[in-house]
Amino acid sequence: MGVSTSETEKGVAVVTVDFPPVNALPVRGWYDLADAIRVTGGDPDVRCVVLTAAGRGFNAGVDIKEMQRDDDHGALIGANRGCFEAFAAVYECDVPVVAAVQGFCLGGGIGLAGNADAIVASEDAVFGLPELDRGALGAATHLARLVPQHLMRALYYTSRTATAEELHRHGSVWKVVPRAELRSAALELAREIAAKDGYLLRLAKAAINGIDPVDVRRNYRFEQGFTFEANLSGVADRVRATFGTDKDRGEEGQS
């Protein structure tokens, strides 16, 4: 359990996240992921990183139960800072990052996939931000990198998800494959990228980030300010208290 790194073939490294049962990461997990991405991307022998996850889904965001156990805002602050570091590590990785997404990609998963350079997804993959149902805000910056603006807003306000095939039609998912073929498809793309000159790839990554019309670090940090306001106002605790209850599962109406 945790974050592990392996080099499956020349020039390609795989960073795997494994936090059963749903890959909802605790505070420490986000920092470990950030460290793994930065160290791996900084290896001169690595030309492409594949970010993948074990188990049912790619990522279910932060560990809300960890927050519920916390009497003060320590877990919230830690999760916000940890997510910020992990998302930034993917975006700023010295070499291209290919996200291999299966099952659910929710909350923090959107931050990771949205900051990756390319996404390969399984046919059962779904992408969304259930933040308003979890007493949180954030990652609209990254969802906007995956879908058009008006769709991003509708998905955000409703907490609905979009399928891998829908994102493929929007051009943000490179390829959609059966789940059994996900790893091989992601490695195939990574292998093609890694065949390029390593020094030139690093220059290309820096150049592309430099012309990005959106400052993802600044924008996400701006969003996080509203997350803190939601918590200080008490509304976040009230909404989060329904997590895992019948009301959260939609068996009762909203209050």
PDB file of C-alpha atoms in Angstrom:
ATOM      1  CA  MET A   1       0.000   0.000   0.000  1.00  0.00           C
ATOM      2  CA  GLY A   2       1.212   3.521  -0.777  1.00  0.00           C
ATOM      3  CA  VAL A   3       3.128   4.987  -3.703  1.00  0.00           C
ATOM      4  CA  SER A   4       5.671   2.922  -5.605  1.00  0.00           C
ATOM      5  CA  THR A   5       7.904   3.484  -8.620  1.00  0.00           C
ATOM      6  CA  SER A   6       9.173   0.992 -11.172  1.00  0.00           C
ATOM      7  CA  GLU A   7      10.986   1.241 -14.484  1.00  0.00           C
ATOM      8  CA  THR A   8       9.375  -1.259 -16.821  1.00  0.00           C
ATOM      9  CA  GLU A   9      11.467  -0.470 -19.872  1.00  0.00           C
ATOM     10  CA  LYS A  10      14.163   1.919 -21.011  1.00  0.00           C
ATOM     11  CA  GLY A  11      13.161   5.537 -20.599  1.00  0.00           C
ATOM     12  CA  VAL A  12       9.734   4.817 -19.085  1.00  0.00           C
ATOM     13  CA  ALA A  13       8.980   4.870 -15.352  1.00  0.00           C
ATOM     14  CA  VAL A  14       5.676   3.895 -13.767  1.00  0.00           C
ATOM     15  CA  VAL A  15       4.418   5.561 -10.581  1.00  0.00           C
ATOM     16  CA  THR A  16       1.634   3.524  -8.992  1.00  0.00           C
ATOM     17  CA  VAL A  17      -0.782   4.706  -6.300  1.00  0.00           C
ATOM     18  CA  ASP A  18      -2.333   2.038  -4.073  1.00  0.00           C
ATOM     19  CA  PHE A  19      -4.518   3.145  -1.156  1.00  0.00           C
ATOM     20  CA  PRO A  20      -7.334   0.581  -0.756  1.00  0.00           C
ATOM     21  CA  PRO A  21     -10.222   0.438  -1.025  1.00  0.00           C
ATOM     22  CA  VAL A  22     -10.833   3.396  -3.381  1.00  0.00           C
ATOM     23  CA  ASN A  23      -7.543   5.311  -3.594  1.00  0.00           C
ATOM     24  CA  ALA A  24      -8.785   8.188  -1.449  1.00  0.00           C
ATOM     25  CA  LEU A  25      -5.421   9.539  -0.370  1.00  0.00           C
ATOM     26  CA  PRO A  26      -4.540  10.595   3.183  1.00  0.00           C
ATOM     27  CA  VAL A  27      -2.446  13.718   3.675  1.00  0.00           C
ATOM     28  CA  ARG A  28       0.826  11.786   3.699  1.00  0.00           C
ATOM     29  CA  GLY A  29      -0.161  10.016   0.485  1.00  0.00           C
ATOM     30  CA  TRP A  30      -0.410  13.258  -1.489  1.00  0.00           C
ATOM     31  CA  TYR A  31       3.060  14.322  -0.383  1.00  0.00           C
ATOM     32  CA  ASP A  32       4.480  10.874  -1.162  1.00  0.00           C
ATOM     33  CA  LEU A  33       2.982  11.028  -4.628  1.00  0.00           C
ATOM     34  CA  ALA A  34       4.434  14.488  -5.225  1.00  0.00           C
ATOM     35  CA  ASP A  35       7.872  13.300  -4.113  1.00  0.00           C
ATOM     36  CA  ALA A  36       7.712  10.207  -6.333  1.00  0.00           C
ATOM     37  CA  ILE A  37       6.776  12.218  -9.420  1.00  0.00           C
ATOM     38  CA  ARG A  38       9.474  14.815  -8.833  1.00  0.00           C
ATOM     39  CA  VAL A  39      12.220  12.279  -8.152  1.00  0.00           C
ATOM     40  CA  THR A  40      11.237  10.116 -11.108  1.00  0.00           C
ATOM     41  CA  GLY A  41      10.947  13.023 -13.506  1.00  0.00           C
ATOM     42  CA  GLY A  42      14.329  14.290 -12.375  1.00  0.00           C
ATOM     43  CA  ASP A  43      16.050  11.016 -13.265  1.00  0.00           C
ATOM     44  CA  PRO A  44      18.094  11.714 -16.424  1.00  0.00           C
ATOM     45  CA  ASP A  45      17.408   8.195 -17.676  1.00  0.00           C
ATOM     46  CA  VAL A  46      13.629   8.713 -17.589  1.00  0.00           C
ATOM     47  CA  ARG A  47      11.925  10.291 -20.598  1.00  0.00           C
ATOM     48  CA  CYS A  48       8.279   9.642 -19.745  1.00  0.00           C
ATOM     49  CA  VAL A  49       6.341   8.877 -16.570  1.00  0.00           C
ATOM     50  CA  VAL A  50       3.188   6.770 -16.488  1.00  0.00           C
ATOM     51  CA  LEU A  51       0.946   7.607 -13.543  1.00  0.00           C
ATOM     52  CA  THR A  52      -1.322   4.706 -12.677  1.00  0.00           C
ATOM     53  CA  ALA A  53      -3.274   3.264  -9.762  1.00  0.00           C
ATOM     54  CA  ALA A  54      -4.058  -0.178  -8.415  1.00  0.00           C
ATOM     55  CA  GLY A  55      -7.539  -1.412  -7.614  1.00  0.00           C
ATOM     56  CA  ARG A  56     -11.046  -0.340  -8.496  1.00  0.00           C
ATOM     57  CA  GLY A  57     -10.411   3.218  -9.582  1.00  0.00           C
ATOM     58  CA  PHE A  58      -7.740   5.756 -10.412  1.00  0.00           C
ATOM     59  CA  ASN A  59      -8.403   8.186  -7.581  1.00  0.00           C
ATOM     60  CA  ALA A  60     -11.318   9.124  -5.316  1.00  0.00           C
ATOM     61  CA  GLY A  61      -9.796  12.339  -4.010  1.00  0.00           C
ATOM     62  CA  VAL A  62      -8.890  13.069  -0.413  1.00  0.00           C
ATOM     63  CA  ASP A  63      -9.580  10.805   2.539  1.00  0.00           C
ATOM     64  CA  ILE A  64     -12.681  12.511   3.928  1.00  0.00           C
ATOM     65  CA  LYS A  65     -12.807  10.152   6.904  1.00  0.00           C
ATOM     66  CA  GLU A  66      -9.372  11.428   7.910  1.00  0.00           C
ATOM     67  CA  MET A  67     -10.868  14.919   8.029  1.00  0.00           C
ATOM     68  CA  GLN A  68     -13.887  13.726   9.985  1.00  0.00           C
ATOM     69  CA  ARG A  69     -11.571  12.281  12.640  1.00  0.00           C
ATOM     70  CA  ASP A  70      -9.734  15.586  12.980  1.00  0.00           C
ATOM     71  CA  ASP A  71     -10.982  17.977  15.679  1.00  0.00           C
ATOM     72  CA  ASP A  72      -9.336  21.028  14.133  1.00  0.00           C
ATOM     73  CA  HIS A  73      -8.381  22.032  10.588  1.00  0.00           C
ATOM     74  CA  GLY A  74      -5.052  20.202  10.507  1.00  0.00           C
ATOM     75  CA  ALA A  75      -6.190  17.486   8.097  1.00  0.00           C
ATOM     76  CA  LEU A  76      -7.913  20.027   5.850  1.00  0.00           C
ATOM     77  CA  ILE A  77      -4.815  22.208   5.645  1.00  0.00           C
ATOM     78  CA  GLY A  78      -2.645  19.150   5.094  1.00  0.00           C
ATOM     79  CA  ALA A  79      -4.889  17.796   2.329  1.00  0.00           C
ATOM     80  CA  ASN A  80      -5.049  21.159   0.567  1.00  0.00           C
ATOM     81  CA  ARG A  81      -1.294  21.590   0.683  1.00  0.00           C
ATOM     82  CA  GLY A  82      -0.679  17.972  -0.266  1.00  0.00           C
ATOM     83  CA  CYS A  83      -3.024  18.153  -3.249  1.00  0.00           C
ATOM     84  CA  PHE A  84      -1.396  21.401  -4.336  1.00  0.00           C
ATOM     85  CA  GLU A  85       2.029  19.751  -4.259  1.00  0.00           C
ATOM     86  CA  ALA A  86       0.913  16.575  -6.049  1.00  0.00           C
ATOM     87  CA  PHE A  87      -0.948  18.422  -8.804  1.00  0.00           C
ATOM     88  CA  ALA A  88       2.004  20.767  -9.300  1.00  0.00           C
ATOM     89  CA  ALA A  89       4.456  17.852  -9.389  1.00  0.00           C
ATOM     90  CA  VAL A  90       2.544  16.281 -12.276  1.00  0.00           C
ATOM     91  CA  TYR A  91       2.266  19.540 -14.188  1.00  0.00           C
ATOM     92  CA  GLU A  92       5.880  20.560 -13.583  1.00  0.00           C
ATOM     93  CA  CYS A  93       7.400  17.108 -14.046  1.00  0.00           C
ATOM     94  CA  ASP A  94      10.539  17.505 -16.141  1.00  0.00           C
ATOM     95  CA  VAL A  95       9.262  14.936 -18.635  1.00  0.00           C
ATOM     96  CA  PRO A  96       5.798  14.181 -20.053  1.00  0.00           C
ATOM     97  CA  VAL A  97       3.340  12.368 -17.768  1.00  0.00           C
ATOM     98  CA  VAL A  98       0.806   9.901 -19.140  1.00  0.00           C
ATOM     99  CA  ALA A  99      -2.118   9.209 -16.790  1.00  0.00           C
ATOM    100  CA  ALA A 100      -3.609   5.721 -17.070  1.00  0.00           C
ATOM    101  CA  VAL A 101      -7.137   6.096 -15.698  1.00  0.00           C
ATOM    102  CA  GLN A 102      -9.525   3.286 -14.808  1.00  0.00           C
ATOM    103  CA  GLY A 103     -12.841   3.311 -12.981  1.00  0.00           C
ATOM    104  CA  PHE A 104     -13.469   6.513 -11.077  1.00  0.00           C
ATOM    105  CA  CYS A 105     -11.389   9.659 -11.410  1.00  0.00           C
ATOM    106  CA  LEU A 106     -12.942  12.028  -8.893  1.00  0.00           C
ATOM    107  CA  GLY A 107     -11.945  15.111  -6.923  1.00  0.00           C
ATOM    108  CA  GLY A 108      -8.190  14.991  -6.544  1.00  0.00           C
ATOM    109  CA  GLY A 109      -8.064  12.512  -9.402  1.00  0.00           C
ATOM    110  CA  ILE A 110      -9.187  15.313 -11.713  1.00  0.00           C
ATOM    111  CA  GLY A 111      -6.310  17.426 -10.454  1.00  0.00           C
ATOM    112  CA  LEU A 112      -3.842  14.687 -11.329  1.00  0.00           C
ATOM    113  CA  ALA A 113      -5.295  13.679 -14.689  1.00  0.00           C
ATOM    114  CA  GLY A 114      -6.057  17.279 -15.656  1.00  0.00           C
ATOM    115  CA  ASN A 115      -2.412  18.242 -15.129  1.00  0.00           C
ATOM    116  CA  ALA A 116      -1.016  15.232 -16.977  1.00  0.00           C
ATOM    117  CA  ASP A 117       0.325  15.647 -20.504  1.00  0.00           C
ATOM    118  CA  ALA A 118      -1.824  12.843 -21.908  1.00  0.00           C
ATOM    119  CA  ILE A 119      -4.561  10.512 -20.677  1.00  0.00           C
ATOM    120  CA  VAL A 120      -5.279   6.933 -21.639  1.00  0.00           C
ATOM    121  CA  ALA A 121      -8.507   5.642 -20.081  1.00  0.00           C
ATOM    122  CA  SER A 122     -10.387   2.398 -19.717  1.00  0.00           C
ATOM    123  CA  GLU A 123     -13.901   2.095 -21.098  1.00  0.00           C
ATOM    124  CA  ASP A 124     -15.362   2.152 -17.574  1.00  0.00           C
ATOM    125  CA  ALA A 125     -13.575   5.348 -16.530  1.00  0.00           C
ATOM    126  CA  VAL A 126     -15.648   8.299 -15.339  1.00  0.00           C
ATOM    127  CA  PHE A 127     -14.420  11.803 -14.504  1.00  0.00           C
ATOM    128  CA  GLY A 128     -16.019  14.318 -12.155  1.00  0.00           C
ATOM    129  CA  LEU A 129     -15.917  16.637  -9.173  1.00  0.00           C
ATOM    130  CA  PRO A 130     -18.327  15.665  -6.370  1.00  0.00           C
ATOM    131  CA  GLU A 131     -16.925  18.584  -4.348  1.00  0.00           C
ATOM    132  CA  LEU A 132     -20.251  20.276  -3.632  1.00  0.00           C
ATOM    133  CA  ASP A 133     -21.492  16.992  -2.155  1.00  0.00           C
ATOM    134  CA  ARG A 134     -18.378  16.703   0.013  1.00  0.00           C
ATOM    135  CA  GLY A 135     -18.229  20.133   1.615  1.00  0.00           C
ATOM    136  CA  ALA A 136     -15.301  21.195  -0.531  1.00  0.00           C
ATOM    137  CA  LEU A 137     -14.341  23.235  -3.567  1.00  0.00           C
ATOM    138  CA  GLY A 138     -11.472  23.061  -6.012  1.00  0.00           C
ATOM    139  CA  ALA A 139     -10.041  21.404  -9.131  1.00  0.00           C
ATOM    140  CA  ALA A 140     -12.349  23.297 -11.496  1.00  0.00           C
ATOM    141  CA  THR A 141      -9.056  24.608 -12.868  1.00  0.00           C
ATOM    142  CA  HIS A 142      -8.150  21.076 -13.879  1.00  0.00           C
ATOM    143  CA  LEU A 143     -11.594  19.957 -15.028  1.00  0.00           C
ATOM    144  CA  ALA A 144     -11.561  22.949 -17.391  1.00  0.00           C
ATOM    145  CA  ARG A 145      -8.506  21.385 -19.035  1.00  0.00           C
ATOM    146  CA  LEU A 146     -10.570  18.293 -19.839  1.00  0.00           C
ATOM    147  CA  VAL A 147     -13.912  19.682 -21.031  1.00  0.00           C
ATOM    148  CA  PRO A 148     -15.272  22.961 -22.447  1.00  0.00           C
ATOM    149  CA  GLN A 149     -16.158  25.737 -20.016  1.00  0.00           C
ATOM    150  CA  HIS A 150     -19.923  25.365 -19.964  1.00  0.00           C
ATOM    151  CA  LEU A 151     -19.746  21.608 -19.570  1.00  0.00           C
ATOM    152  CA  MET A 152     -17.228  22.060 -16.759  1.00  0.00           C
ATOM    153  CA  ARG A 153     -19.660  24.348 -14.952  1.00  0.00           C
ATOM    154  CA  ALA A 154     -22.614  21.992 -15.387  1.00  0.00           C
ATOM    155  CA  LEU A 155     -20.572  19.018 -14.173  1.00  0.00           C
ATOM    156  CA  TYR A 156     -19.277  21.022 -11.211  1.00  0.00           C
ATOM    157  CA  TYR A 157     -22.654  22.337 -10.085  1.00  0.00           C
ATOM    158  CA  THR A 158     -24.427  18.976 -10.444  1.00  0.00           C
ATOM    159  CA  SER A 159     -21.574  16.686  -9.282  1.00  0.00           C
ATOM    160  CA  ARG A 160     -22.241  14.548 -12.337  1.00  0.00           C
ATOM    161  CA  THR A 161     -19.514  12.658 -14.173  1.00  0.00           C
ATOM    162  CA  ALA A 162     -18.393  12.410 -17.788  1.00  0.00           C
ATOM    163  CA  THR A 163     -17.328   9.144 -19.385  1.00  0.00           C
ATOM    164  CA  ALA A 164     -13.960   8.407 -20.933  1.00  0.00           C
ATOM    165  CA  GLU A 165     -15.603   8.247 -24.343  1.00  0.00           C
ATOM    166  CA  GLU A 166     -17.131  11.711 -23.862  1.00  0.00           C
ATOM    167  CA  LEU A 167     -13.723  13.124 -22.950  1.00  0.00           C
ATOM    168  CA  HIS A 168     -12.223  11.357 -25.925  1.00  0.00           C
ATOM    169  CA  ARG A 169     -14.690  13.192 -28.159  1.00  0.00           C
ATOM    170  CA  HIS A 170     -13.604  16.465 -26.561  1.00  0.00           C
ATOM    171  CA  GLY A 171      -9.988  15.584 -27.352  1.00  0.00           C
ATOM    172  CA  SER A 172      -8.685  15.396 -23.779  1.00  0.00           C
ATOM    173  CA  VAL A 173      -8.385  11.591 -23.626  1.00  0.00           C
ATOM    174  CA  TRP A 174      -5.888  10.154 -26.087  1.00  0.00           C
ATOM    175  CA  LYS A 175      -7.298   6.644 -26.246  1.00  0.00           C
ATOM    176  CA  VAL A 176     -10.089   4.573 -24.672  1.00  0.00           C
ATOM    177  CA  VAL A 177      -9.466   0.854 -24.262  1.00  0.00           C
ATOM    178  CA  PRO A 178     -10.864  -2.132 -22.361  1.00  0.00           C
ATOM    179  CA  ARG A 179      -9.641  -2.138 -18.774  1.00  0.00           C
ATOM    180  CA  ALA A 180      -7.480  -5.219 -19.372  1.00  0.00           C
ATOM    181  CA  GLU A 181      -5.575  -3.284 -22.043  1.00  0.00           C
ATOM    182  CA  LEU A 182      -5.112  -0.028 -20.114  1.00  0.00           C
ATOM    183  CA  ARG A 183      -1.580  -0.572 -18.877  1.00  0.00           C
ATOM    184  CA  SER A 184      -0.282  -1.763 -22.235  1.00  0.00           C
ATOM    185  CA  ALA A 185      -1.969   1.148 -24.048  1.00  0.00           C
ATOM    186  CA  ALA A 186      -0.468   3.690 -21.644  1.00  0.00           C
ATOM    187  CA  LEU A 187       2.965   2.106 -21.978  1.00  0.00           C
ATOM    188  CA  GLU A 188       2.624   2.111 -25.754  1.00  0.00           C
ATOM    189  CA  LEU A 189       2.110   5.880 -25.773  1.00  0.00           C
ATOM    190  CA  ALA A 190       4.875   6.390 -23.195  1.00  0.00           C
ATOM    191  CA  ARG A 191       7.229   4.263 -25.274  1.00  0.00           C
ATOM    192  CA  GLU A 192       6.560   6.412 -28.346  1.00  0.00           C
ATOM    193  CA  ILE A 193       7.271   9.568 -26.346  1.00  0.00           C
ATOM    194  CA  ALA A 194      10.377   8.097 -24.716  1.00  0.00           C
ATOM    195  CA  ALA A 195      11.828   7.320 -28.142  1.00  0.00           C
ATOM    196  CA  LYS A 196      12.541  11.042 -28.548  1.00  0.00           C
ATOM    197  CA  ASP A 197      15.738  12.707 -27.371  1.00  0.00           C
ATOM    198  CA  GLY A 198      15.574  13.129 -23.581  1.00  0.00           C
ATOM    199  CA  TYR A 199      17.081  16.610 -23.491  1.00  0.00           C
ATOM    200  CA  LEU A 200      14.777  17.816 -26.245  1.00  0.00           C
ATOM    201  CA  LEU A 201      11.748  16.333 -24.460  1.00  0.00           C
ATOM    202  CA  ARG A 202      12.592  18.323 -21.353  1.00  0.00           C
ATOM    203  CA  LEU A 203      12.889  21.489 -23.400  1.00  0.00           C
ATOM    204  CA  ALA A 204       9.561  20.726 -25.065  1.00  0.00           C
ATOM    205  CA  LYS A 205       7.814  20.201 -21.704  1.00  0.00           C
ATOM    206  CA  ALA A 206       9.155  23.500 -20.371  1.00  0.00           C
ATOM    207  CA  ALA A 207       8.218  25.328 -23.557  1.00  0.00           C
ATOM    208  CA  ILE A 208       4.661  23.970 -23.630  1.00  0.00           C
ATOM    209  CA  ASN A 209       4.100  24.816 -19.965  1.00  0.00           C
ATOM    210  CA  GLY A 210       5.490  28.275 -20.657  1.00  0.00           C
ATOM    211  CA  ILE A 211       2.858  29.034 -23.292  1.00  0.00           C
ATOM    212  CA  ASP A 212      -0.041  27.574 -21.316  1.00  0.00           C
ATOM    213  CA  PRO A 213      -2.814  30.215 -21.247  1.00  0.00           C
ATOM    214  CA  VAL A 214      -3.794  29.240 -17.683  1.00  0.00           C
ATOM    215  CA  ASP A 215      -1.537  29.429 -14.635  1.00  0.00           C
ATOM    216  CA  VAL A 216      -2.748  26.216 -13.022  1.00  0.00           C
ATOM    217  CA  ARG A 217      -0.853  26.751  -9.764  1.00  0.00           C
ATOM    218  CA  ARG A 218      -2.248  30.238  -9.182  1.00  0.00           C
ATOM    219  CA  ASN A 219      -5.773  29.361 -10.275  1.00  0.00           C
ATOM    220  CA  TYR A 220      -5.967  26.275  -8.073  1.00  0.00           C
ATOM    221  CA  ARG A 221      -4.591  28.225  -5.111  1.00  0.00           C
ATOM    222  CA  PHE A 222      -7.309  30.824  -5.693  1.00  0.00           C
ATOM    223  CA  GLU A 223      -9.946  28.066  -5.602  1.00  0.00           C
ATOM    224  CA  GLN A 224      -8.507  26.731  -2.360  1.00  0.00           C
ATOM    225  CA  GLY A 225      -9.220  30.044  -0.659  1.00  0.00           C
ATOM    226  CA  PHE A 226     -12.930  29.390  -1.083  1.00  0.00           C
ATOM    227  CA  THR A 227     -12.492  25.908   0.364  1.00  0.00           C
ATOM    228  CA  PHE A 228     -11.144  27.491   3.542  1.00  0.00           C
ATOM    229  CA  GLU A 229     -14.032  29.971   3.605  1.00  0.00           C
ATOM    230  CA  ALA A 230     -16.512  27.086   3.310  1.00  0.00           C
ATOM    231  CA  ASN A 231     -14.864  25.402   6.284  1.00  0.00           C
ATOM    232  CA  LEU A 232     -14.655  28.525   8.430  1.00  0.00           C
ATOM    233  CA  SER A 233     -18.342  29.242   7.764  1.00  0.00           C
ATOM    234  CA  GLY A 234     -19.336  25.777   8.994  1.00  0.00           C
ATOM    235  CA  VAL A 235     -21.109  24.772   5.783  1.00  0.00           C
ATOM    236  CA  ALA A 236     -18.344  22.332   4.843  1.00  0.00           C
ATOM    237  CA  ASP A 237     -18.667  20.435   8.117  1.00  0.00           C
ATOM    238  CA  ARG A 238     -22.437  20.277   7.712  1.00  0.00           C
ATOM    239  CA  VAL A 239     -22.193  18.835   4.211  1.00  0.00           C
ATOM    240  CA  ARG A 240     -19.285  16.538   5.050  1.00  0.00           C
ATOM    241  CA  ALA A 241     -21.233  15.083   7.960  1.00  0.00           C
ATOM    242  CA  THR A 242     -23.566  13.428   5.431  1.00  0.00           C
ATOM    243  CA  PHE A 243     -20.684  11.545   3.784  1.00  0.00           C
ATOM    244  CA  GLY A 244     -21.379   7.816   3.775  1.00  0.00           C
ATOM    245  CA  THR A 245     -24.948   8.233   5.062  1.00  0.00           C
ATOM    246  CA  ASP A 246     -28.272   7.471   3.369  1.00  0.00           C
ATOM    247  CA  LYS A 247     -28.580  11.146   2.569  1.00  0.00           C
ATOM    248  CA  ASP A 248     -25.209  11.106   0.819  1.00  0.00           C
ATOM    249  CA  ARG A 249     -26.365   8.161  -1.287  1.00  0.00           C
ATOM    250  CA  GLY A 250     -29.364  10.174  -2.444  1.00  0.00           C
ATOM    251  CA  GLU A 251     -31.981   8.296  -0.428  1.00  0.00           C
ATOM    252  CA  GLU A 252     -33.080  11.520   1.240  1.00  0.00           C
ATOM    253  CA  GLY A 253     -33.520  15.037  -0.074  1.00  0.00           C
ATOM    254  CA  GLN A 254     -31.142  17.937   0.271  1.00  0.00           C
ATOM    255  CA  SER A 255     -31.554  20.308   3.191  1.00  0.00           C
TER     256      SER A 255
END
